[in-house]
PDB file of C-alpha atoms in Angstrom:
ATOM      1  CA  UNK A 552      24.845 -33.637  35.447  1.00  0.00           C
ATOM      2  CA  UNK A 553      23.455 -30.032  33.880  1.00  0.00           C
ATOM      3  CA  UNK A 554      21.552 -27.323  35.881  1.00  0.00           C
ATOM      4  CA  UNK A 555      18.853 -25.439  33.789  1.00  0.00           C
ATOM      5  CA  UNK A 556      19.522 -21.650  35.037  1.00  0.00           C
ATOM      6  CA  UNK A 557      16.419 -18.895  35.345  1.00  0.00           C
ATOM      7  CA  UNK A 558      16.802 -17.161  32.281  1.00  0.00           C
ATOM      8  CA  UNK A 559      16.057 -21.189  30.245  1.00  0.00           C
ATOM      9  CA  UNK A 560      13.450 -21.951  32.007  1.00  0.00           C
ATOM     10  CA  UNK A 561      10.888 -20.319  29.379  1.00  0.00           C
ATOM     11  CA  UNK A 562       8.054 -17.714  29.896  1.00  0.00           C
ATOM     12  CA  UNK A 563       6.689 -16.491  32.977  1.00  0.00           C
ATOM     13  CA  UNK A 564       3.673 -14.949  34.004  1.00  0.00           C
ATOM     14  CA  UNK A 565       5.067 -12.355  34.898  1.00  0.00           C
ATOM     15  CA  UNK A 566       6.795 -11.520  31.089  1.00  0.00           C
ATOM     16  CA  UNK A 567       3.621 -12.549  29.797  1.00  0.00           C
ATOM     17  CA  UNK A 568       1.118  -9.411  31.796  1.00  0.00           C
ATOM     18  CA  UNK A 569       4.021  -7.485  30.741  1.00  0.00           C
ATOM     19  CA  UNK A 570       3.739  -8.259  26.713  1.00  0.00           C
ATOM     20  CA  UNK A 571      -0.123  -7.607  27.398  1.00  0.00           C
ATOM     21  CA  UNK A 572      -0.087  -4.218  29.210  1.00  0.00           C
ATOM     22  CA  UNK A 573       2.646  -3.172  26.764  1.00  0.00           C
ATOM     23  CA  UNK A 574       0.188  -3.607  23.773  1.00  0.00           C
ATOM     24  CA  UNK A 575      -2.814  -3.012  25.876  1.00  0.00           C
ATOM     25  CA  UNK A 576      -1.101   0.294  26.030  1.00  0.00           C
ATOM     26  CA  UNK A 577      -0.116   0.932  21.548  1.00  0.00           C
ATOM     27  CA  UNK A 578      -3.751   0.213  20.578  1.00  0.00           C
ATOM     28  CA  UNK A 579      -4.867   2.755  23.651  1.00  0.00           C
ATOM     29  CA  UNK A 580      -2.526   5.274  21.837  1.00  0.00           C
ATOM     30  CA  UNK A 581      -3.244   4.362  18.047  1.00  0.00           C
ATOM     31  CA  UNK A 582      -6.799   4.804  19.217  1.00  0.00           C
ATOM     32  CA  UNK A 583      -7.015   8.250  20.665  1.00  0.00           C
ATOM     33  CA  UNK A 584      -4.153   9.500  17.448  1.00  0.00           C
ATOM     34  CA  UNK A 585      -7.049   8.093  15.320  1.00  0.00           C
ATOM     35  CA  UNK A 586     -10.202  10.270  17.183  1.00  0.00           C
ATOM     36  CA  UNK A 587      -7.928  13.212  17.302  1.00  0.00           C
ATOM     37  CA  UNK A 588      -7.954  16.004  14.594  1.00  0.00           C
ATOM     38  CA  UNK A 589      -8.758  13.685  12.293  1.00  0.00           C
ATOM     39  CA  UNK A 590      -6.502  11.157  12.395  1.00  0.00           C
ATOM     40  CA  UNK A 591      -9.549   8.531  11.205  1.00  0.00           C
ATOM     41  CA  UNK A 592      -9.777  10.174   7.933  1.00  0.00           C
ATOM     42  CA  UNK A 593      -6.347  10.591   7.623  1.00  0.00           C
ATOM     43  CA  UNK A 594      -5.677   7.041   8.192  1.00  0.00           C
ATOM     44  CA  UNK A 595      -8.398   5.815   5.598  1.00  0.00           C
ATOM     45  CA  UNK A 596      -6.852   8.359   2.807  1.00  0.00           C
ATOM     46  CA  UNK A 597      -3.193   7.579   3.859  1.00  0.00           C
ATOM     47  CA  UNK A 598      -4.888   2.984   2.845  1.00  0.00           C
ATOM     48  CA  UNK A 599      -6.604   4.097   0.413  1.00  0.00           C
ATOM     49  CA  UNK A 600      -3.004   6.461  -1.201  1.00  0.00           C
ATOM     50  CA  UNK A 601      -1.332   2.865  -0.260  1.00  0.00           C
ATOM     51  CA  UNK A 602      -3.762   0.292  -1.984  1.00  0.00           C
ATOM     52  CA  UNK A 603      -3.753   2.909  -5.289  1.00  0.00           C
ATOM     53  CA  UNK A 604       0.310   2.781  -5.363  1.00  0.00           C
ATOM     54  CA  UNK A 605       0.747  -1.562  -4.931  1.00  0.00           C
ATOM     55  CA  UNK A 606      -2.709  -1.284  -7.156  1.00  0.00           C
ATOM     56  CA  UNK A 607      -0.089   1.104 -10.106  1.00  0.00           C
ATOM     57  CA  UNK A 608       3.046  -1.342  -9.105  1.00  0.00           C
ATOM     58  CA  UNK A 609       0.939  -4.365 -10.134  1.00  0.00           C
ATOM     59  CA  UNK A 610      -0.305  -2.788 -13.385  1.00  0.00           C
ATOM     60  CA  UNK A 611       3.382  -1.578 -14.125  1.00  0.00           C
ATOM     61  CA  UNK A 612       4.465  -5.018 -13.990  1.00  0.00           C
ATOM     62  CA  UNK A 613       1.756  -6.439 -16.140  1.00  0.00           C
ATOM     63  CA  UNK A 614       2.843  -3.489 -18.556  1.00  0.00           C
ATOM     64  CA  UNK A 615       5.927  -4.717 -19.310  1.00  0.00           C
ATOM     65  CA  UNK A 616       4.502  -8.581 -19.855  1.00  0.00           C
ATOM     66  CA  UNK A 617       2.009  -6.866 -22.179  1.00  0.00           C
ATOM     67  CA  UNK A 618       4.967  -5.635 -23.887  1.00  0.00           C
ATOM     68  CA  UNK A 619       6.922  -8.574 -24.315  1.00  0.00           C
ATOM     69  CA  UNK A 620       3.691 -10.038 -25.438  1.00  0.00           C
ATOM     70  CA  UNK A 621       2.602  -7.318 -27.998  1.00  0.00           C
ATOM     71  CA  UNK A 622       5.787  -5.473 -29.096  1.00  0.00           C
ATOM     72  CA  UNK A 623       3.790  -3.971 -32.569  1.00  0.00           C
ATOM     73  CA  UNK A 624       0.881  -2.498 -30.002  1.00  0.00           C
ATOM     74  CA  UNK A 625       1.035   0.630 -28.576  1.00  0.00           C
ATOM     75  CA  UNK A 626       0.293   0.215 -24.373  1.00  0.00           C
ATOM     76  CA  UNK A 627      -2.949   1.507 -23.199  1.00  0.00           C
ATOM     77  CA  UNK A 628      -5.552   0.154 -20.131  1.00  0.00           C
ATOM     78  CA  UNK A 629      -7.655  -0.740 -23.121  1.00  0.00           C
ATOM     79  CA  UNK A 630      -5.582  -2.627 -25.216  1.00  0.00           C
ATOM     80  CA  UNK A 631      -3.791  -4.921 -22.001  1.00  0.00           C
ATOM     81  CA  UNK A 632      -7.792  -5.232 -20.646  1.00  0.00           C
ATOM     82  CA  UNK A 633      -8.508  -6.883 -24.120  1.00  0.00           C
ATOM     83  CA  UNK A 634      -5.561  -9.050 -23.878  1.00  0.00           C
ATOM     84  CA  UNK A 635      -6.647 -10.451 -20.820  1.00  0.00           C
ATOM     85  CA  UNK A 636      -5.284  -8.600 -18.069  1.00  0.00           C
ATOM     86  CA  UNK A 637      -7.022  -7.373 -15.240  1.00  0.00           C
ATOM     87  CA  UNK A 638      -7.356  -4.461 -14.670  1.00  0.00           C
ATOM     88  CA  UNK A 639      -7.508  -2.544 -10.997  1.00  0.00           C
ATOM     89  CA  UNK A 640      -9.894   0.136  -9.540  1.00  0.00           C
ATOM     90  CA  UNK A 641      -9.021   2.690  -7.585  1.00  0.00           C
ATOM     91  CA  UNK A 642      -9.379   2.834  -4.540  1.00  0.00           C
ATOM     92  CA  UNK A 643     -10.918   6.628  -5.043  1.00  0.00           C
ATOM     93  CA  UNK A 644     -12.280   5.430  -8.294  1.00  0.00           C
ATOM     94  CA  UNK A 645     -10.051   7.399 -10.467  1.00  0.00           C
ATOM     95  CA  UNK A 646      -8.708   6.366 -13.946  1.00  0.00           C
ATOM     96  CA  UNK A 647      -5.722   4.698 -14.702  1.00  0.00           C
ATOM     97  CA  UNK A 648      -3.555   5.585 -17.854  1.00  0.00           C
ATOM     98  CA  UNK A 649      -0.131   4.393 -18.907  1.00  0.00           C
ATOM     99  CA  UNK A 650       2.903   7.887 -18.946  1.00  0.00           C
ATOM    100  CA  UNK A 651       6.086   6.280 -20.803  1.00  0.00           C
ATOM    101  CA  UNK A 652       6.593   3.782 -18.864  1.00  0.00           C
ATOM    102  CA  UNK A 653       4.358   4.251 -15.707  1.00  0.00           C
ATOM    103  CA  UNK A 654       0.955   3.613 -14.628  1.00  0.00           C
ATOM    104  CA  UNK A 655      -0.390   7.181 -13.606  1.00  0.00           C
ATOM    105  CA  UNK A 656      -3.944   7.590 -11.308  1.00  0.00           C
ATOM    106  CA  UNK A 657      -5.782  10.254 -12.204  1.00  0.00           C
ATOM    107  CA  UNK A 658      -6.699  10.904  -8.445  1.00  0.00           C
ATOM    108  CA  UNK A 659      -3.361  10.078  -6.020  1.00  0.00           C
ATOM    109  CA  UNK A 660      -0.449  10.105  -8.722  1.00  0.00           C
ATOM    110  CA  UNK A 661      -1.111  14.053  -8.906  1.00  0.00           C
ATOM    111  CA  UNK A 662      -2.068  14.897  -5.351  1.00  0.00           C
ATOM    112  CA  UNK A 663       1.673  13.606  -4.757  1.00  0.00           C
ATOM    113  CA  UNK A 664       2.584  15.942  -7.372  1.00  0.00           C
ATOM    114  CA  UNK A 665       0.470  19.187  -6.279  1.00  0.00           C
ATOM    115  CA  UNK A 666       2.432  18.027  -2.731  1.00  0.00           C
ATOM    116  CA  UNK A 667       6.003  18.321  -4.238  1.00  0.00           C
ATOM    117  CA  UNK A 668       5.116  22.268  -5.894  1.00  0.00           C
ATOM    118  CA  UNK A 669       3.968  23.375  -2.208  1.00  0.00           C
ATOM    119  CA  UNK A 670       7.224  22.175  -0.521  1.00  0.00           C
TER     120      UNK A 670
END
């Protein structure tokens, strides 16, 4: 006959309450951080930066496909769009341009470069 140890019976009520309490504390802390010193604005700006970076990464992959499919055409955003590749829009209405093997944004790419030069 096998015995069941107390730790093998599953989750008890106290551990559930502890987990819910920890999640509530973390949510309260994040809300407090967002309300202080324009944290909400910083969070929105950071989300826009990440969204733009993700879209530029996708465009970079599409650029490789375009160059493979059209080796004689110089890669431009307009040429990629004419070939049927969907060009996303920057969240802050910047425009994308191809620079060598990279895709730059008129807003987000240059802001990152300016921050690196300042430091």
